[in-house]
Short mmCIF file of C-alpha atoms in Angstrom, two decimals:
data_model
loop_
_atom_site.label_atom_id
_atom_site.label_comp_id
_atom_site.label_asym_id
_atom_site.label_seq_id
_atom_site.Cartn_x
_atom_site.Cartn_y
_atom_site.Cartn_z
CA MET A 1130 9.70 3.80 87.75
CA LYS A 1131 8.39 7.20 88.61
CA PRO A 1132 12.16 8.23 88.97
CA PHE A 1133 13.67 6.53 86.57
CA ALA A 1134 10.86 8.50 83.73
CA GLU A 1135 11.68 11.73 85.72
CA TRP A 1136 15.60 11.36 84.55
CA LEU A 1137 15.11 10.37 81.41
CA SER A 1138 12.86 13.23 80.58
CA GLN A 1139 15.85 15.34 81.39
CA THR A 1140 18.45 13.72 79.25
CA SER A 1141 19.29 15.27 76.18
CA VAL A 1142 17.57 13.24 73.61
CA SER A 1143 15.10 14.11 75.41
CA LEU A 1144 14.77 17.32 75.22
CA ALA A 1145 15.74 17.89 71.75
CA ILE A 1146 12.86 15.83 71.10
CA GLN A 1147 10.67 17.91 73.16
CA SER A 1148 11.96 21.36 71.83
CA HIS A 1149 10.20 21.56 68.87
CA GLU A 1150 6.18 20.75 68.68
CA TRP A 1151 6.17 18.90 65.24
CA VAL A 1152 8.64 16.66 66.18
CA ILE A 1153 6.12 13.94 68.53
CA PRO A 1154 2.94 14.20 66.08
CA THR A 1155 5.51 13.10 63.46
CA ILE A 1156 7.16 10.48 65.28
CA GLN A 1157 3.24 8.78 66.30
CA SER A 1158 2.48 9.47 62.37
CA ILE A 1159 5.35 7.47 60.98
CA HIS A 1160 4.50 4.62 64.31
CA ILE A 1161 0.75 4.32 63.10
CA LEU A 1162 1.99 4.07 59.36
CA ALA A 1163 3.93 1.07 60.16
CA ILE A 1164 0.92 -0.36 61.83
CA CYS A 1165 -0.95 0.30 58.53
CA ALA A 1166 1.60 -1.73 56.78
CA PHE A 1167 2.00 -4.50 59.59
CA VAL A 1168 -2.00 -5.28 60.31
CA GLY A 1169 -2.28 -5.51 56.25
CA SER A 1170 1.22 -8.11 56.20
CA VAL A 1171 -0.26 -10.06 59.18
CA LEU A 1172 -3.96 -10.03 57.85
CA MET A 1173 -2.76 -11.28 54.65
CA ILE A 1174 -1.23 -14.06 56.52
CA ASP A 1175 -4.03 -14.58 59.05
CA LEU A 1176 -6.30 -14.76 55.92
CA HIS A 1177 -4.19 -17.27 54.34
CA VAL A 1178 -4.56 -19.60 57.07
CA LEU A 1179 -7.91 -19.02 57.84
CA GLY A 1180 -8.28 -20.31 53.71
CA TRP A 1181 -10.14 -16.90 52.90
CA ALA A 1182 -7.39 -15.97 50.44
CA TRP A 1183 -4.35 -16.29 48.39
CA ARG A 1184 -5.86 -20.29 48.12
CA GLU A 1185 -3.63 -20.95 44.65
CA HIS A 1186 -1.01 -19.80 46.57
CA SER A 1187 1.04 -22.17 49.36
CA LEU A 1188 1.68 -20.69 52.92
CA ALA A 1189 5.53 -21.29 52.26
CA ASP A 1190 4.52 -18.52 49.34
CA THR A 1191 2.33 -15.98 51.41
CA THR A 1192 5.07 -16.00 54.26
CA LYS A 1193 7.36 -15.23 51.62
CA ARG A 1194 5.86 -12.45 50.11
CA PHE A 1195 4.08 -10.02 53.47
CA GLY A 1196 7.33 -11.59 55.63
CA PRO A 1197 9.84 -9.09 55.46
CA TRP A 1198 6.12 -6.68 55.05
CA ILE A 1199 6.19 -7.56 59.00
CA TRP A 1200 9.08 -7.63 60.35
CA TRP A 1201 10.37 -4.14 58.85
CA PRO A 1202 7.03 -2.04 59.86
CA LEU A 1203 7.81 -4.14 63.41
CA GLY A 1204 11.81 -2.30 63.44
CA VAL A 1205 10.38 0.64 62.51
CA LEU A 1206 7.64 0.16 65.48
CA LEU A 1207 9.78 -0.63 68.36
CA VAL A 1208 11.96 2.36 66.69
CA THR A 1209 9.17 5.06 66.99
CA GLY A 1210 8.85 3.75 69.69
CA ALA A 1211 11.80 4.23 71.54
CA LEU A 1212 11.80 7.68 70.62
CA MET A 1213 8.11 8.13 72.04
CA ILE A 1214 9.16 6.51 75.17
CA VAL A 1215 12.19 8.40 75.62
CA GLY A 1216 10.41 11.52 74.48
CA GLU A 1217 7.72 11.57 77.13
CA PRO A 1218 8.82 9.27 79.41
CA PRO A 1219 5.79 9.46 81.66
CA ARG A 1220 3.34 9.56 78.96
CA GLN A 1221 4.32 5.66 78.47
CA LEU A 1222 6.69 4.26 81.19
CA LEU A 1223 3.45 5.58 84.08
CA ALA A 1224 0.67 4.30 81.73
CA ILE A 1225 -0.69 0.46 82.44
CA SER A 1226 -1.78 0.69 78.62
CA PHE A 1227 1.81 0.92 77.94
CA TRP A 1228 2.47 -2.02 79.17
CA MET A 1229 -0.21 -3.53 78.85
CA LYS A 1230 -0.09 -3.23 74.61
CA MET A 1231 3.98 -4.23 75.76
CA ALA A 1232 2.98 -7.74 77.20
CA LEU A 1233 0.90 -8.44 74.59
CA VAL A 1234 2.98 -7.12 71.94
CA VAL A 1235 5.80 -9.74 73.03
CA SER A 1236 3.35 -12.65 73.52
CA THR A 1237 1.47 -12.40 70.67
CA ALA A 1238 4.60 -11.97 68.31
CA SER A 1239 5.32 -15.14 69.63
CA ILE A 1240 2.12 -17.57 68.62
CA GLN A 1241 2.13 -15.56 65.27
CA MET A 1242 5.83 -16.66 64.14
CA THR A 1243 4.61 -20.36 65.07
CA LEU A 1244 1.48 -20.00 62.50
CA VAL A 1245 4.29 -20.64 59.79
CA ARG A 1246 4.90 -23.90 60.76
CA ARG A 1247 1.79 -24.50 62.30
CA PRO A 1248 -1.27 -22.48 60.63
CA VAL A 1249 -4.33 -23.70 63.22
CA LYS A 1250 -7.28 -21.17 61.50
CA ALA A 1251 -8.18 -20.53 65.60
CA LEU A 1252 -4.73 -18.93 66.08
CA ALA A 1253 -5.12 -17.34 63.30
CA ALA A 1254 -8.30 -15.81 64.01
CA SER A 1255 -7.39 -15.06 67.75
CA THR A 1256 -3.87 -13.87 67.56
CA PHE A 1257 -5.28 -11.22 64.90
CA LEU A 1258 -8.10 -10.02 67.64
CA VAL A 1259 -4.76 -9.60 69.52
CA TRP A 1260 -3.27 -7.65 67.26
CA LEU A 1261 -6.59 -5.60 67.15
CA CYS A 1262 -6.37 -4.74 71.46
CA VAL A 1263 -3.20 -3.90 71.05
CA ILE A 1264 -4.04 -0.78 68.42
CA ILE A 1265 -6.54 0.03 70.89
CA LEU A 1266 -4.43 0.31 74.07
CA GLY A 1267 -2.05 2.11 72.16
CA ARG A 1268 -4.42 4.25 71.95
CA LEU A 1269 -5.45 4.41 75.65
CA ILE A 1270 -2.60 5.58 76.25
CA ALA A 1271 -3.29 8.79 76.10
CA TYR A 1272 -6.26 8.21 78.47
CA ASP A 1273 -5.33 5.88 80.28
CA TYR A 1274 -7.40 7.34 83.10
CA VAL A 1275 -9.66 4.70 82.18
CA TRP A 1276 -8.70 2.32 84.49
CA GLY A 1277 -9.53 4.21 86.38
CA SER A 1278 -7.58 3.07 90.89
CA TRP A 1279 -5.33 0.90 88.39
CA SER A 1280 -3.56 3.78 85.94
CA THR A 1281 -2.43 5.21 89.38
CA TRP A 1282 -0.35 2.29 90.92
CA LEU A 1283 1.92 3.01 87.93
CA LYS A 1284 2.68 6.63 89.06
CA LEU A 1285 3.39 6.22 92.88
CA MET B 21 -31.57 26.22 56.55
CA ASP B 22 -28.56 28.02 57.79
CA LEU B 23 -25.98 25.69 56.62
CA ALA B 24 -23.18 27.45 59.53
CA ALA B 25 -25.49 26.18 61.96
CA ILE B 26 -25.44 22.65 61.38
CA PRO B 27 -22.46 22.07 63.45
CA ALA B 28 -23.45 22.83 66.54
CA TRP B 29 -27.24 21.22 66.13
CA LEU B 30 -24.83 18.18 65.92
CA GLU B 31 -23.00 18.69 68.64
CA ALA B 32 -25.89 19.55 70.80
CA SER B 33 -27.74 16.44 69.94
CA THR B 34 -28.12 13.23 72.65
CA VAL B 35 -25.72 11.31 70.56
CA ALA B 36 -22.56 13.95 70.88
CA THR B 37 -23.42 14.52 74.03
CA THR B 38 -23.61 11.50 75.48
CA ILE B 39 -20.04 10.77 73.70
CA ARG B 40 -18.66 13.79 74.88
CA ASN B 41 -19.64 13.22 78.88
CA SER B 42 -18.67 9.84 78.66
CA LEU B 43 -14.88 9.16 80.52
CA TYR B 44 -14.39 5.98 78.02
CA LEU B 45 -16.38 6.17 74.77
CA PHE B 46 -14.72 8.60 72.86
CA ALA B 47 -11.24 6.75 73.25
CA LEU B 48 -12.71 3.46 72.52
CA ILE B 49 -14.38 4.90 69.33
CA GLU B 50 -11.39 6.88 68.63
CA SER B 51 -9.30 2.95 68.81
CA PHE B 52 -11.38 1.44 66.48
CA HIS B 53 -11.08 4.56 64.51
CA VAL B 54 -7.15 3.27 64.44
CA ILE B 55 -8.33 0.10 63.30
CA GLY B 56 -10.53 0.93 60.48
CA VAL B 57 -7.61 3.42 59.12
CA ALA B 58 -4.88 0.66 59.74
CA VAL B 59 -6.93 -1.49 57.60
CA VAL B 60 -7.43 0.61 54.81
CA ILE B 61 -4.08 1.74 54.21
CA GLY B 62 -2.45 -2.28 54.48
CA THR B 63 -4.53 -3.58 52.38
CA VAL B 64 -4.56 -0.80 49.59
CA LEU B 65 -0.86 -0.58 50.23
CA VAL B 66 -0.71 -4.30 48.92
CA VAL B 67 -2.80 -3.39 45.80
CA ASP B 68 -1.67 -0.15 45.44
CA LEU B 69 2.68 -1.93 45.06
CA ARG B 70 1.06 -4.35 42.98
CA LEU B 71 -0.59 -2.27 40.51
CA MET B 72 3.26 -0.30 40.28
CA GLY B 73 4.46 -3.93 40.08
CA LEU B 74 6.84 -3.52 43.29
CA ALA B 75 5.17 -6.88 44.91
CA SER B 76 3.05 -9.60 44.66
CA ALA B 77 3.95 -8.98 40.59
CA ARG B 78 3.85 -12.77 40.05
CA ARG B 79 -0.05 -12.68 40.97
CA SER B 80 -2.83 -11.42 38.96
CA PHE B 81 -4.10 -8.41 39.22
CA THR B 82 -7.53 -9.05 39.46
CA ALA B 83 -6.93 -12.62 42.24
CA ILE B 84 -5.45 -9.74 44.19
CA ALA B 85 -8.34 -6.71 44.87
CA SER B 86 -10.95 -9.80 44.78
CA ASP B 87 -9.19 -11.42 47.40
CA VAL B 88 -7.82 -8.20 49.80
CA PHE B 89 -10.83 -5.39 48.46
CA ARG B 90 -13.85 -6.87 50.80
CA TRP B 91 -11.80 -6.18 53.83
CA THR B 92 -11.04 -2.89 52.96
CA TRP B 93 -14.27 -1.09 51.84
CA ILE B 94 -15.37 -2.81 55.84
CA ALA B 95 -12.98 -1.51 57.41
CA PHE B 96 -13.16 2.08 55.63
CA ALA B 97 -17.12 1.38 56.61
CA LEU B 98 -16.07 1.36 60.33
CA ALA B 99 -13.42 4.83 59.92
CA VAL B 100 -16.33 6.73 58.30
CA ALA B 101 -18.77 5.39 61.43
CA THR B 102 -16.23 6.37 64.07
CA GLY B 103 -14.92 9.68 62.18
CA ALA B 104 -18.93 10.16 62.08
CA LEU B 105 -19.01 9.54 65.60
CA MET B 106 -16.09 11.84 66.59
CA PHE B 107 -16.67 14.38 65.18
CA VAL B 108 -20.59 15.26 65.99
CA THR B 109 -18.81 15.22 69.66
CA ASN B 110 -17.05 18.29 68.82
CA ALA B 111 -18.32 19.46 65.63
CA THR B 112 -18.14 23.14 65.89
CA SER B 113 -13.94 22.67 66.27
CA TYR B 114 -13.73 19.98 63.96
CA TYR B 115 -15.52 21.51 61.36
CA VAL B 116 -13.25 25.28 61.16
CA ASN B 117 -9.69 22.71 61.55
CA THR B 118 -7.50 23.34 58.91
CA TYR B 119 -6.28 20.03 59.41
CA PHE B 120 -9.11 18.40 59.30
CA ARG B 121 -10.49 20.32 56.48
CA ILE B 122 -7.70 18.75 54.56
CA LYS B 123 -7.90 15.94 55.95
CA MET B 124 -11.43 15.02 54.36
CA ALA B 125 -10.49 16.85 50.90
CA LEU B 126 -8.15 14.13 50.74
CA LEU B 127 -10.44 11.46 51.25
CA VAL B 128 -12.54 13.06 48.52
CA LEU B 129 -10.38 13.31 46.21
CA ALA B 130 -8.48 9.62 47.17
CA GLY B 131 -12.12 8.58 45.80
CA ILE B 132 -11.94 11.12 42.46
CA ASN B 133 -8.66 8.69 42.39
CA ILE B 134 -10.38 5.30 42.49
CA ALA B 135 -13.05 6.38 39.88
CA ALA B 136 -10.45 7.79 37.69
CA PHE B 137 -8.92 4.49 37.95
CA GLU B 138 -12.52 2.23 37.30
CA LEU B 139 -12.73 4.77 34.65
CA THR B 140 -9.38 4.15 33.07
CA ALA B 141 -6.78 1.19 33.48
CA ARG B 142 -9.70 -1.22 35.27
CA ARG B 143 -11.64 -1.21 31.56
CA SER B 144 -8.61 -2.87 30.13
CA VAL B 145 -7.75 -5.25 33.02
CA ALA B 146 -7.57 -8.11 31.18
CA ASP B 147 -4.97 -7.11 28.51
CA TRP B 148 -2.71 -6.02 31.74
CA ASP B 149 -3.77 -8.78 35.17
CA ARG B 150 -1.00 -11.09 34.21
CA ASP B 151 1.69 -8.33 33.28
CA PRO B 152 4.13 -7.81 35.88
CA VAL B 153 3.43 -4.18 35.93
CA ALA B 154 0.11 -2.08 35.47
CA PRO B 155 -0.09 0.28 32.47
CA ARG B 156 1.61 4.18 33.54
CA SER B 157 -2.51 5.05 34.27
CA GLY B 158 -2.55 2.16 36.88
CA ARG B 159 0.91 2.94 38.26
CA ARG B 160 0.32 6.67 38.34
CA VAL B 161 -3.36 5.59 40.58
CA ALA B 162 -1.65 3.54 42.76
CA ALA B 163 1.61 5.78 43.61
CA LEU B 164 -1.45 8.95 44.37
CA SER B 165 -3.31 6.82 46.41
CA LEU B 166 0.02 5.64 48.65
CA ALA B 167 0.71 10.07 48.71
CA ILE B 168 -2.77 10.02 49.33
CA TRP B 169 -3.01 8.17 52.36
CA ILE B 170 0.26 8.77 54.46
CA VAL B 171 -0.85 12.70 54.07
CA VAL B 172 -4.07 11.28 55.64
CA VAL B 173 -2.78 10.22 58.41
CA PHE B 174 -0.66 13.17 59.13
CA MET B 175 -3.42 15.02 59.35
CA GLY B 176 -5.28 12.99 61.29
CA ARG B 177 -2.78 13.22 63.86
CA TRP B 178 -2.55 16.49 63.69
CA VAL B 179 -7.03 17.17 64.24
CA GLY B 180 -5.86 15.52 67.37
CA PHE B 181 -2.84 17.07 68.41
CA THR B 182 -4.59 20.79 68.15
CA LEU B 183 -8.23 19.76 69.27
CA SER B 184 -8.66 18.69 72.97
CA THR B 185 -11.49 17.20 72.21
CA THR B 186 -13.01 15.58 75.37
CA ALA B 187 -11.91 16.16 78.49
CA ALA B 188 -12.45 14.16 81.06
CA PRO B 189 -15.40 15.08 83.69
CA LEU B 190 -14.02 17.54 85.83
CA THR B 191 -13.92 16.87 89.82
CA ASP B 192 -14.09 19.06 92.77
CA GLU B 193 -10.40 18.46 92.84
CA ILE B 194 -8.66 19.14 90.09
CA ASP B 195 -5.05 17.19 90.77
CA LEU B 196 -2.10 19.42 89.22
CA GLU B 197 0.44 16.10 88.81
CA GLN B 198 -2.45 14.32 87.19
CA LEU B 199 -3.83 17.01 84.92
CA GLU B 200 -1.73 16.49 82.15
CA ASN B 201 -2.55 13.21 82.36
CA LEU B 202 -6.34 13.82 82.14
CA ILE B 203 -5.27 15.78 78.71
CA PRO B 204 -5.79 13.71 75.33
CA LYS B 205 -3.65 13.74 72.47
#
């Protein structure tokens, strides 16, 4: 992974992103705004499944209302995420927080999609909590040393 | 009391010192701050889009507000609590940071915006509750609200980017290879 990260950081796209100080924080801010839209929409659907909101509507209605606000932000998250990886490859690719986060994103997104067909309350609550863990892991990428000796494993 | 001495006094407190010297406390507090901010803005987005007639137009405003706002306030409390804990750890640095000051001013503006809404459009909500679009004053409040929160996110990120806050505790030997990874961003 380390040689790949080093190679990636020398590509012209990577150098272009690194060339101005404001580029990365701007991409990060857009990433955060997409998180807001994503989490808000997931919360609305999960609240419906739990019976705590949107009670006078059907789940199909609520899903139709908030579905686009989950998929489009997810797209923005993937694009801004990819740009951050290309801009600072070692920061993400050599962080165990990052890989844990990616594993959770893939698995939780899959489970989230089943909620429409089988609205299980425990699943709605637990997936929401896992999404919060995804946010925590995202922030911990900058503090990957908190994992102690685990975090050095990828840097070998 | 000397106002300028307050940040230094806060920074010297036990709470601030404990967080500052911990390897993981600041990172976790900051993570929960992001969670709070995400839910605040995510929920505000639902309400603001409704006011502007851009989404959920068939649902009454009061139904949406009553469903959503309790989560906004819970999340806001979390954001303020975690924000305060982060602030005290490096109060003297945050206090003079331009982006931090702009962020705080914007939060005040957001509060004034909400108050303005309560005193104007909200008063007559029974009239427009089922309309797909709120009256113009309500739409203005919603648009301003979204603009404020977007800039707040950028300012928040810039505060973190311009301040190297808590560094990991120094050890006897500093591995230069690892040094870059030790600086929080």
